[in-house]
XYZ file of C-alpha atoms in Angstrom:
592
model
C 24.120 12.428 -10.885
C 27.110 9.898 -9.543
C 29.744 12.335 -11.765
C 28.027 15.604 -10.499
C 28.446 14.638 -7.114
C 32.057 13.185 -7.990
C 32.920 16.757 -10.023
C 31.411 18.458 -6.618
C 33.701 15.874 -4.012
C 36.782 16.957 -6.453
C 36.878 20.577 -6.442
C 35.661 20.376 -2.502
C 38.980 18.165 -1.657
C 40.694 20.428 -3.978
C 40.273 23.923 -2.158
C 40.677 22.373 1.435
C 43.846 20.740 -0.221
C 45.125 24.427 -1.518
C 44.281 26.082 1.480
C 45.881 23.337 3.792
C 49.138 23.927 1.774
C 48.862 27.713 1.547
C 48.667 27.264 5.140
C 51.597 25.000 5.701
C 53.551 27.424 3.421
C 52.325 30.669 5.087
C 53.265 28.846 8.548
C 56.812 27.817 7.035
C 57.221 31.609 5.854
C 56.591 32.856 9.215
C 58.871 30.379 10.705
C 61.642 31.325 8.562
C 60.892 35.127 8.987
C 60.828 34.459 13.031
C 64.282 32.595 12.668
C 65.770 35.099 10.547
C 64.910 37.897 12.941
C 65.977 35.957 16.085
C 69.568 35.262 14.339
C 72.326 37.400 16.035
C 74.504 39.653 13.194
C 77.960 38.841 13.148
C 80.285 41.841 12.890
C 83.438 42.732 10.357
C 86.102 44.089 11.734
C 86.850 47.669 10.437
C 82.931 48.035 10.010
C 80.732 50.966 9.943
C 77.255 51.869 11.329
C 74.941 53.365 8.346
C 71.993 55.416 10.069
C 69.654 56.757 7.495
C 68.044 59.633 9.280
C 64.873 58.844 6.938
C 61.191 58.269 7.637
C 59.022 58.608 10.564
C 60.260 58.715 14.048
C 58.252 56.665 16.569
C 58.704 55.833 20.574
C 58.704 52.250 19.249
C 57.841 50.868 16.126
C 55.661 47.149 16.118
C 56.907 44.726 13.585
C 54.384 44.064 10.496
C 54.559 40.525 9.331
C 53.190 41.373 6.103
C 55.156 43.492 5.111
C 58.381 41.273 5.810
C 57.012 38.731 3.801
C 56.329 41.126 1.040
C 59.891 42.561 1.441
C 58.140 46.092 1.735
C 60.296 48.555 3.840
C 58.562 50.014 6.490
C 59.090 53.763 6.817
C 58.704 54.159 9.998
C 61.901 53.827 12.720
C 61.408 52.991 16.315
C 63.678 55.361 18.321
C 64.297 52.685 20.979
C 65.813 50.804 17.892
C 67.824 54.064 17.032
C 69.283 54.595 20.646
C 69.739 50.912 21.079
C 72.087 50.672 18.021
C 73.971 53.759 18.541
C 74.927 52.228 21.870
C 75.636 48.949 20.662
C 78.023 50.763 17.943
C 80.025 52.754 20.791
C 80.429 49.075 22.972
C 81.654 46.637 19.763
C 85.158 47.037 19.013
C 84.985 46.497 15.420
C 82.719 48.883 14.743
C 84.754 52.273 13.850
C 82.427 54.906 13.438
C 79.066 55.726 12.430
C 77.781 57.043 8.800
C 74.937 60.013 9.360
C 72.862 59.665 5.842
C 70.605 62.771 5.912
C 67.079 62.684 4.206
C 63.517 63.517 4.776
C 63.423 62.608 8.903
C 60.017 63.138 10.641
C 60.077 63.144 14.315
C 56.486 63.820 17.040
C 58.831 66.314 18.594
C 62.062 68.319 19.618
C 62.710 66.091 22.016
C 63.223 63.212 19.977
C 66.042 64.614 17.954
C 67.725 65.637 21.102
C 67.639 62.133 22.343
C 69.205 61.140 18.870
C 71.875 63.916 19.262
C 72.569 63.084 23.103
C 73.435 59.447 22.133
C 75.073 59.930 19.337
C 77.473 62.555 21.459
C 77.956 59.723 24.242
C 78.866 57.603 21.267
C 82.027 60.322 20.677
C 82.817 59.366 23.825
C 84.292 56.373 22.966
C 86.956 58.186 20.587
C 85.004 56.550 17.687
C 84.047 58.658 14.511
C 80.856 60.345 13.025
C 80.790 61.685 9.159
C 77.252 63.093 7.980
C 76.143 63.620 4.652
C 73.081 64.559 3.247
C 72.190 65.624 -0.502
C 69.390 67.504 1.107
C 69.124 68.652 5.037
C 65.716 69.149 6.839
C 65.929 71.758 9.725
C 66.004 68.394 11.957
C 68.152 66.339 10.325
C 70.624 69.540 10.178
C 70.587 69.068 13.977
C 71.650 65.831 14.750
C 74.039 65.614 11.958
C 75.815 68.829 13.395
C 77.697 66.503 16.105
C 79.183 64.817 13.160
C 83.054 65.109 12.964
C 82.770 66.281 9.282
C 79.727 67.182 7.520
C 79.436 67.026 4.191
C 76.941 67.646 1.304
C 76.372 67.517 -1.756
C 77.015 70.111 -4.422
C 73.951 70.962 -5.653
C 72.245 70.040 -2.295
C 69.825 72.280 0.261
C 69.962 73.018 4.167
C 67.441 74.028 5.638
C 67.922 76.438 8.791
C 65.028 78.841 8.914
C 63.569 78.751 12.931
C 60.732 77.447 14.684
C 57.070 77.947 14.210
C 53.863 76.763 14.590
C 50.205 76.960 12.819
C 47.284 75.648 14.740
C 44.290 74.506 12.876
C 40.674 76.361 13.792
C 37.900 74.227 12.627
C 34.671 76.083 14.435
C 33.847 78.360 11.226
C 34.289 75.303 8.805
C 31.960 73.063 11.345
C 29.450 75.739 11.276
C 29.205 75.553 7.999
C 27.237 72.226 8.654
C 25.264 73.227 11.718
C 27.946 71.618 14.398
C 29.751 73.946 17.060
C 30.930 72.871 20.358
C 30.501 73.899 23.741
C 32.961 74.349 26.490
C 33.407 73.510 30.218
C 37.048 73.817 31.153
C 39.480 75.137 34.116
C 42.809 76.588 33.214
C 43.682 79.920 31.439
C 46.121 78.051 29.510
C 44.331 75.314 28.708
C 44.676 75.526 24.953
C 43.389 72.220 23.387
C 39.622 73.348 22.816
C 40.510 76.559 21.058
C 40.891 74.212 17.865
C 36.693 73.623 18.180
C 35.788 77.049 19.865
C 37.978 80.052 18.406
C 39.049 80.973 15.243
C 42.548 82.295 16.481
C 44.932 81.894 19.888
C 44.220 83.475 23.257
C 46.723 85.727 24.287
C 47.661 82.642 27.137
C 48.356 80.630 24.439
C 50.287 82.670 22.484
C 52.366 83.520 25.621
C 53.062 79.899 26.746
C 53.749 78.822 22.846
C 55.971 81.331 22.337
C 57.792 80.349 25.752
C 58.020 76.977 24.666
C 59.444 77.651 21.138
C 61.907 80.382 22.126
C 62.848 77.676 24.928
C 63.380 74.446 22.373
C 65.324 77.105 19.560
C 67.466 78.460 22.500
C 68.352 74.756 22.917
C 69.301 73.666 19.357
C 71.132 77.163 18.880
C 73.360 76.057 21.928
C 73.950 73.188 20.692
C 74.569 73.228 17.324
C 76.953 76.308 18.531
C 79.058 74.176 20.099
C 79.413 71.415 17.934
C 80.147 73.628 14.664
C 81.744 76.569 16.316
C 79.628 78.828 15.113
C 77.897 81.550 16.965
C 74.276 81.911 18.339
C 74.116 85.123 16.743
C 75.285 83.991 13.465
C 73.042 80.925 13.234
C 69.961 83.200 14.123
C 71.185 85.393 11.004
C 71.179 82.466 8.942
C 68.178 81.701 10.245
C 67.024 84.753 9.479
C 68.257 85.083 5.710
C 66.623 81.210 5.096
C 70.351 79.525 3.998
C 67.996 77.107 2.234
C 68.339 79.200 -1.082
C 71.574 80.069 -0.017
C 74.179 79.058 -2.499
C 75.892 75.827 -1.235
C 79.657 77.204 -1.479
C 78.476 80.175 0.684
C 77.056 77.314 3.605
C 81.271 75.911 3.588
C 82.413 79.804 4.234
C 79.084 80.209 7.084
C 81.080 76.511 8.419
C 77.647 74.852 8.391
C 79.375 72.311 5.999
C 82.788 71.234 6.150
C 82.634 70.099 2.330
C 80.688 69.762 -0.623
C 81.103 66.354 -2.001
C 79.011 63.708 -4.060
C 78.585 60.591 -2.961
C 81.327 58.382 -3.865
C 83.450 61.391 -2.747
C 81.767 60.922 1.075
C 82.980 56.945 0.762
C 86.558 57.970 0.018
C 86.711 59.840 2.935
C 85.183 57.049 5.064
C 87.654 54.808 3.713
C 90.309 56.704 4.649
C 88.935 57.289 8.305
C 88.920 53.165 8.437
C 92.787 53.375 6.564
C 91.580 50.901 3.542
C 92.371 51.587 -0.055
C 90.182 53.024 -2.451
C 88.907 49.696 -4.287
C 88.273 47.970 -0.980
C 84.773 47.955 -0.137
C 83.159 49.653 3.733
C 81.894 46.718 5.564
C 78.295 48.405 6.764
C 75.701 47.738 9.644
C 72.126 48.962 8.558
C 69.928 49.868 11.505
C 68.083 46.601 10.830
C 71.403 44.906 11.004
C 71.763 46.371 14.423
C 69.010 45.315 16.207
C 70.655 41.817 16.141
C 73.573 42.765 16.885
C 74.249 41.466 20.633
C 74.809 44.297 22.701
C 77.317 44.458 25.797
C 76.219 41.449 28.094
C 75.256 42.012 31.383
C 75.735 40.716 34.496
C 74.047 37.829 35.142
C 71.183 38.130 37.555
C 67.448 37.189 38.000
C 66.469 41.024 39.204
C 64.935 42.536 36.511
C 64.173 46.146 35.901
C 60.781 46.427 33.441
C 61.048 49.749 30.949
C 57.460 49.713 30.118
C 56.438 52.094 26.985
C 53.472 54.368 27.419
C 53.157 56.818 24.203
C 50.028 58.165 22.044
C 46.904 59.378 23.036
C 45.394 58.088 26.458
C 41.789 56.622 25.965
C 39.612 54.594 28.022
C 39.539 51.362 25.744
C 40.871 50.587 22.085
C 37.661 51.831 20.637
C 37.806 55.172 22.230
C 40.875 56.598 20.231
C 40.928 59.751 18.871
C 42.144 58.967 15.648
C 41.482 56.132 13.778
C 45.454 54.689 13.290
C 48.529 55.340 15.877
C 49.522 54.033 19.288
C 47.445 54.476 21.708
C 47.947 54.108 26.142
C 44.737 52.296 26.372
C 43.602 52.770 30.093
C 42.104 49.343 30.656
C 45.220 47.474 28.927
C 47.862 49.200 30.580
C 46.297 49.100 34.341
C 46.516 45.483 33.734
C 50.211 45.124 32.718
C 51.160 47.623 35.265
C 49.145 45.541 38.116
C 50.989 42.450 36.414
C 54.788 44.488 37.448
C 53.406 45.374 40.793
C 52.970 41.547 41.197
C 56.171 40.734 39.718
C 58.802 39.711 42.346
C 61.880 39.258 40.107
C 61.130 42.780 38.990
C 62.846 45.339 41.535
C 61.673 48.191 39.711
C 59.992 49.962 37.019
C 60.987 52.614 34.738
C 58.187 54.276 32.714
C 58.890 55.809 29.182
C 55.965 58.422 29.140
C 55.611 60.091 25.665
C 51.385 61.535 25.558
C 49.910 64.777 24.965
C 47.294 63.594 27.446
C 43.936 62.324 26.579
C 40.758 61.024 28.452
C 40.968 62.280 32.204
C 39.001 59.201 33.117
C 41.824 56.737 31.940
C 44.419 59.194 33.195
C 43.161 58.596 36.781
C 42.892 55.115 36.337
C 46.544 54.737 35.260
C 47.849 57.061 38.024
C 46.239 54.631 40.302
C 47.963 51.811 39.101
C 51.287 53.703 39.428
C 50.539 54.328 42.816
C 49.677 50.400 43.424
C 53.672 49.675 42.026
C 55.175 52.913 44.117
C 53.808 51.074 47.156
C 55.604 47.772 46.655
C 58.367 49.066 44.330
C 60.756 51.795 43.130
C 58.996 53.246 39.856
C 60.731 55.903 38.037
C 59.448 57.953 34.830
C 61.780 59.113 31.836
C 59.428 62.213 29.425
C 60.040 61.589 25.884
C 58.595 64.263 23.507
C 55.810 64.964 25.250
C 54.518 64.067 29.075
C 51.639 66.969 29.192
C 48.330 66.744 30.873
C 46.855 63.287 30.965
C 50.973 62.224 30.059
C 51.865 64.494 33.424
C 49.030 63.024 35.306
C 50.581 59.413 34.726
C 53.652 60.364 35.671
C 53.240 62.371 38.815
C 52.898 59.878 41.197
C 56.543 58.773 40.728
C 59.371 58.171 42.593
C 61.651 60.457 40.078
C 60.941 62.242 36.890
C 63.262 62.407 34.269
C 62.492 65.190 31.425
C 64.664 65.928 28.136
C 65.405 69.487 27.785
C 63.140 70.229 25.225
C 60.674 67.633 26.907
C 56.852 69.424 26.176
C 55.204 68.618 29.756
C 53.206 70.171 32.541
C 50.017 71.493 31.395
C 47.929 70.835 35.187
C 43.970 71.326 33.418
C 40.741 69.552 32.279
C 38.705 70.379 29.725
C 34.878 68.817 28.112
C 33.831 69.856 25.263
C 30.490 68.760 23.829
C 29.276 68.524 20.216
C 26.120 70.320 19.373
C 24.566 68.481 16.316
C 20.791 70.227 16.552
C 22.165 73.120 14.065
C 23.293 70.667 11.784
C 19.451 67.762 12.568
C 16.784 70.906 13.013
C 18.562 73.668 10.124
C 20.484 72.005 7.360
C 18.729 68.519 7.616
C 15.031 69.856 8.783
C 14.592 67.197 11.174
C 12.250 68.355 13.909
C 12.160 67.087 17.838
C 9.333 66.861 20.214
C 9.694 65.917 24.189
C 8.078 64.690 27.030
C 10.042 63.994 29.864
C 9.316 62.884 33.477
C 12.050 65.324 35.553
C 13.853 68.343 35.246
C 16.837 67.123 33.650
C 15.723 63.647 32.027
C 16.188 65.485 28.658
C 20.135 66.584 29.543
C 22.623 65.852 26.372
C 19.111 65.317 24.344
C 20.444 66.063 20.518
C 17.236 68.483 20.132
C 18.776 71.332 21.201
C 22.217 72.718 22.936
C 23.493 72.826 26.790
C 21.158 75.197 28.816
C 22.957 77.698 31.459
C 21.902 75.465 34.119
C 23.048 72.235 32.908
C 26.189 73.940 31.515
C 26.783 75.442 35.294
C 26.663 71.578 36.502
C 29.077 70.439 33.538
C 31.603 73.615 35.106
C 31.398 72.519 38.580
C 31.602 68.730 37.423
C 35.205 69.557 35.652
C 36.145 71.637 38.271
C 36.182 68.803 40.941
C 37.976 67.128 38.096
C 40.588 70.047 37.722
C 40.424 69.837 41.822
C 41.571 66.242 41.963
C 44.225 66.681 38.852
C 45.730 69.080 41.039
C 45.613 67.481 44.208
C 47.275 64.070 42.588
C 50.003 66.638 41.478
C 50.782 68.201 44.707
C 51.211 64.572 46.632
C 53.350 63.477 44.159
C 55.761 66.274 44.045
C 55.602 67.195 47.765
C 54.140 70.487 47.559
C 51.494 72.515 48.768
C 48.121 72.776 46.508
C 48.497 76.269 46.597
C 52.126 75.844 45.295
C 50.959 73.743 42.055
C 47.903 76.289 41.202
C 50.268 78.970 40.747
C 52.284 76.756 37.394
C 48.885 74.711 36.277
C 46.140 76.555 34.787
C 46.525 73.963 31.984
C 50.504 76.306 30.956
C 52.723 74.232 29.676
C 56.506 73.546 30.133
C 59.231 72.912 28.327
C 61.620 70.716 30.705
C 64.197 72.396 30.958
C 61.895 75.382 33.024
C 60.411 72.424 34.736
C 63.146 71.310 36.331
C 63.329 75.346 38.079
C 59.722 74.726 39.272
C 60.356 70.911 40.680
C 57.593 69.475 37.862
C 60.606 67.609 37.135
C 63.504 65.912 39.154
C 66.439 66.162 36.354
C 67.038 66.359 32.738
C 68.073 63.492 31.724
C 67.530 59.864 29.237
C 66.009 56.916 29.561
C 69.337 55.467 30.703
C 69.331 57.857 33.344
C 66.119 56.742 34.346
C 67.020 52.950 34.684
C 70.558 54.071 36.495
C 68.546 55.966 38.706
C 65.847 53.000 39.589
C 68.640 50.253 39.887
C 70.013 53.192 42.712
C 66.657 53.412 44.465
C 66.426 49.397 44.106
C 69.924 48.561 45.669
C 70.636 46.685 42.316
C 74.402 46.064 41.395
C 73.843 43.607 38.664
C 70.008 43.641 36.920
C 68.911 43.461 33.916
C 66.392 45.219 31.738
C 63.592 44.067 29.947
C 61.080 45.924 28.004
C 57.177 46.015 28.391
C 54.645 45.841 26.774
C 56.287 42.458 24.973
C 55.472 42.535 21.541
C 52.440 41.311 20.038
C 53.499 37.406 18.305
C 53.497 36.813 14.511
C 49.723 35.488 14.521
C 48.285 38.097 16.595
C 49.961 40.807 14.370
C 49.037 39.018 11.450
C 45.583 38.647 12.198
C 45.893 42.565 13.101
C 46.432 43.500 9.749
C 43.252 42.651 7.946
C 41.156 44.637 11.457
C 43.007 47.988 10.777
C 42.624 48.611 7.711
C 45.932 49.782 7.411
C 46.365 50.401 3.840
C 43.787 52.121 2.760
C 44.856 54.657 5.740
C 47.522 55.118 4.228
C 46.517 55.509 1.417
C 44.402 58.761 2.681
C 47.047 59.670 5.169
C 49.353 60.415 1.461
C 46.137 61.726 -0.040
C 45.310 63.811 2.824
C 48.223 64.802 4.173
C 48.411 67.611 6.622
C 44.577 67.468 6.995
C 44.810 63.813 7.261
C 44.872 64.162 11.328
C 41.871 66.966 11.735
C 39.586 65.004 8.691
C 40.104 61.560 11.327
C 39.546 63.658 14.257
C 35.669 64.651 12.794
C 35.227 61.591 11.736
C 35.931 60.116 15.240
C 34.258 62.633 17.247
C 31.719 61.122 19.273
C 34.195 58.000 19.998
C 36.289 59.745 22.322
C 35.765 60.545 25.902
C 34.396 63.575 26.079
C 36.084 64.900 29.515
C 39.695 65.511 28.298
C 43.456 66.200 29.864
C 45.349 66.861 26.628
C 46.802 69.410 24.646
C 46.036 70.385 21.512
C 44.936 67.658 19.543
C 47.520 68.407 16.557
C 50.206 70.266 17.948
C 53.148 70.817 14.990
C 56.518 72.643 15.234
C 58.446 72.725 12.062
């Protein structure tokens, strides 16, 4: 018994001696991962910026412990990072120029390869250098390579240059397959989103305001692309037209969408001769990693503070009520918080804030507006658009003191919608479940799962999201000054591109984010500031424990299984989590 309980004491003191260890060393590790990232990058001189235009674009992209320790490379690139370096490049002196790599780049929107484009043409600015290759050239990637100084591909490479379009999903006739349809209360003609659940094609509206909107965001990357490669709007809409991307690659050099085909230790030859190095030496290069610790300009030294808080994803009323089941999300109850915490703040003197949403819950919407309001009263608060600032995202911002848009900016959308599964198809028909009721009032029984909306209760659920539509508009017209009347005759759910609204004042000025803190130190009185950006993010233990909650990799796992049909499969899935009274657009709108 004495060397049972001995054999049992021994392999006791052994785990709790193993796991105190692994613990030391998983502490040590995440020390020496902390330090590592907290260590500023010294520069070369003569050196070069490398941006690999591949992966997924984000707003801002959170750090994953895990996958640092692992020394698995995240795909995913924050676009704060992206700016951030390209501006850093253009203010150290021994950078010379920056490297465009071209691959498979994934962006949420137009607007996000514009704000690429813009920065790397204020990097120009400086006299500095861009060369672009790419062995293969998405449509996107095509664009923001086309400020380059030279552009160069390879020989047997692809470019693709083929137009914009767009393919809603319709998912009523494949829900009634299994007994589920949807009904509607909504206000706004162009109120789009709930077509998805309740049509099986697009309303003329829609058609009219997503053809406006694409015609709008191609008009902008023909202009632009015009001017950088010389080439004419009417010839790139004939190349366009003929799809170059079978074109043979000697005929792209004559069209002057390339400047030369070249492999790849050709392209280094010519960047060593842009830094005046022989042909054995080897390029000194920054990686976008490299960059973030690269110390930027310094600025003036000064307690005032101006806090760039980052609002993108879907709007919901708490972490469990997101619409999908991965992704950012402006979580209402979260955010109202942090903003309450700026309001509060005395060293800050202002508040930008970066709104990229589609909308979402009209609830949270009016519950972040409010908290807006709260920091307008005590402070200048000024909102820069990112790819999208549209319903719930417009609601947020409305309230500001300026609103900054990108030209190709999707925004505006003024509407509320509910929509409200029926499951008794699916319960009484396919599953033979059967309901009985007894009930003590008239409408005790409303939203029972026995049966669907009747025209009563579905005339209260109308005039219920009218007063909602009522008050959307209402917090639209005292924020931008205008009449009510004014704002019904651009809502109706349409939405803008913002370039168009700018001409109907949804908008104060195109412009960046760096517009939008320039234009917040103004309205503070600030000379010397400094920015700092909210929300902070989350520590190493917090994001560690994270990991094992999300589930992470098995979705994505079924995000590559899945693809496309990833987003609409997590949307069923999710359905009765989200708030059912929405300001949004469509839930996956994609323009390719």
């Amino acid at each position: 018994m004495k060397g049972f309980l001995k054999s049992v004491l021994a392999t006791v003191t052994g785990i709790i001696l193993v796991s105190v260890i692994m613990g030391v060393l998983t502490i040590i590790s995440l020390v020496g991962v902390a330090a590592s990232s907290a260590a500023s990058t010294s520069v070369e001189e003569n050196s070069v910026f490398t941006l690999s235009l591949s992966g997924n674009v984000e707003e801002r992209v959170e750090e994953n412990p895990l996958s640092m320790l692992t020394g698995e490379v995240s795909e995913n690139l924050g676009l704060n990072d992206i700016i951030a370096a390209i501006r850093k490049a253009k203010e150290n002196e021994d950078i010379k120029g920056i490297y465009l790599e071209a691959g498979l780049f994934v962006t949420d929107a137009p607007a996000t390869q514009h704000a690429i484009r813009e920065a790397l043409l204020d990097f120009k600015k400086s006299g500095k250098w861009i060369v672009a290759y790419g062995d293969n050239y998405t449509q996107g990637s095509y664009y923001i390579c086309s400020v380059a100084d030279k552009l160069f591909m390879n020989p047997q490479g692809m470019l693709d240059w083929h137009g914009l379009s767009s393919t809603p999903y319709f998912l009523k006739d494949m829900l009634a397959k299994f007994g589920v349809k949807y009904q509607l209360a909504k206000v706004g003609k162009y109120k789009s989103a709930p077509e998805m659940m309740t049509a099986d094609q697009m309303s003329e509206p829609n058609r009219e305001q997503v053809t406006a909107y694409m015609t709008g965001i191609w008009k902008v990357m023909l202009s632009d692309v015009s001017k950088s490669r010389n080439i004419s709007v009417d010839s790139l809409n004939a190349y366009a037209d003929r799809f170059v991307a079978f074109t043979d690659q000697k005929e792209l050099v004559k069209m002057k969408l390339v400047d030369k085909l070249l492999y790849t230790d050709e392209v280094k030859n010519e960047v060593r001769k842009l830094l005046k190095i022989d042909e054995d030496d080897e390029i000194n290069q920054l990686t976008l990693s490299d960059m973030k610790n690269v110390r930027g300009k310094k600025q003036k030294g000064s307690d005032d503070k101006i806090a760039v808080y980052y609002a993108y994803g879907s709007i919901v009323d708490s972490e469990e009520g997101g619409l999908l089941s991965s992704g950012h999300n402006i979580v209402a109850e979260k955010v109202c918080k942090d903003l309450e915490k700026l309001a509060e703040d005395d060293d800050v003197k202002a508040v930008v804030l970066r709104v990229n949403s589609p909308g979402g819950s009209a609830y949270a919407s009016e519950q972040i507006w409010h908290s807006v309001t709260r920091i307008k009263a005590k402070k200048p608060i000024v909102v820069s658009m990112g790819g999208y600032a549209a319903s719930g995202g417009y609601y947020i911002s409305c309230a500001a003191d300026y609103i900054y848009a990108e030209p190709t900016t999707i925004t505006g959308s003024i509407g509320i919608f509910g929509m409200f599964p029926d499951f008794s198809g699916l319960l009484t028909e396919k599953l033979g479940v059967k309901f009985d009721e007894v009930k003590t009032n008239k409408h005790a029984a409303f939203g029972t799962m026995a049966r669907p909306f009747n025209a009563e209760e579905i005339a209260m659920l109308d005039e219920y999201i009218g007063r909602g539509y009522e008050l959307f508009r209402k917090r639209v017209a005292d924020g931008r000054k205008q009449k009510v009347e004014a704002i019904e005759e651009i809502a109706q759910g349409r939405v803008w591109l913002g370039n168009d609204a700018l001409g109907i004042k949804l908008v104060d000025a195109i412009g960046s984010l760096n517009d939008a803190v320039d234009k917040a130190a103004k309205l503070a009185k600030l000379e010397n500031y400094h920015t700092t950006s909210y929300p902070a993010p989350a520590g190493w233990l917090e994001n560690l424990m994270e990991q094992g909650t999300k589930g992470s990799y098995l979705d994505e796992q079924m995000r590559e299984t899945l693809g496309s049909l990833y987003e609409p499969v997590m949307y069923l899935k999710n359905i009765n989590r989200q708030s059912a009274i929405q300001a949004r657009l469509p839930y996956f709108l994609e323009i390719k």
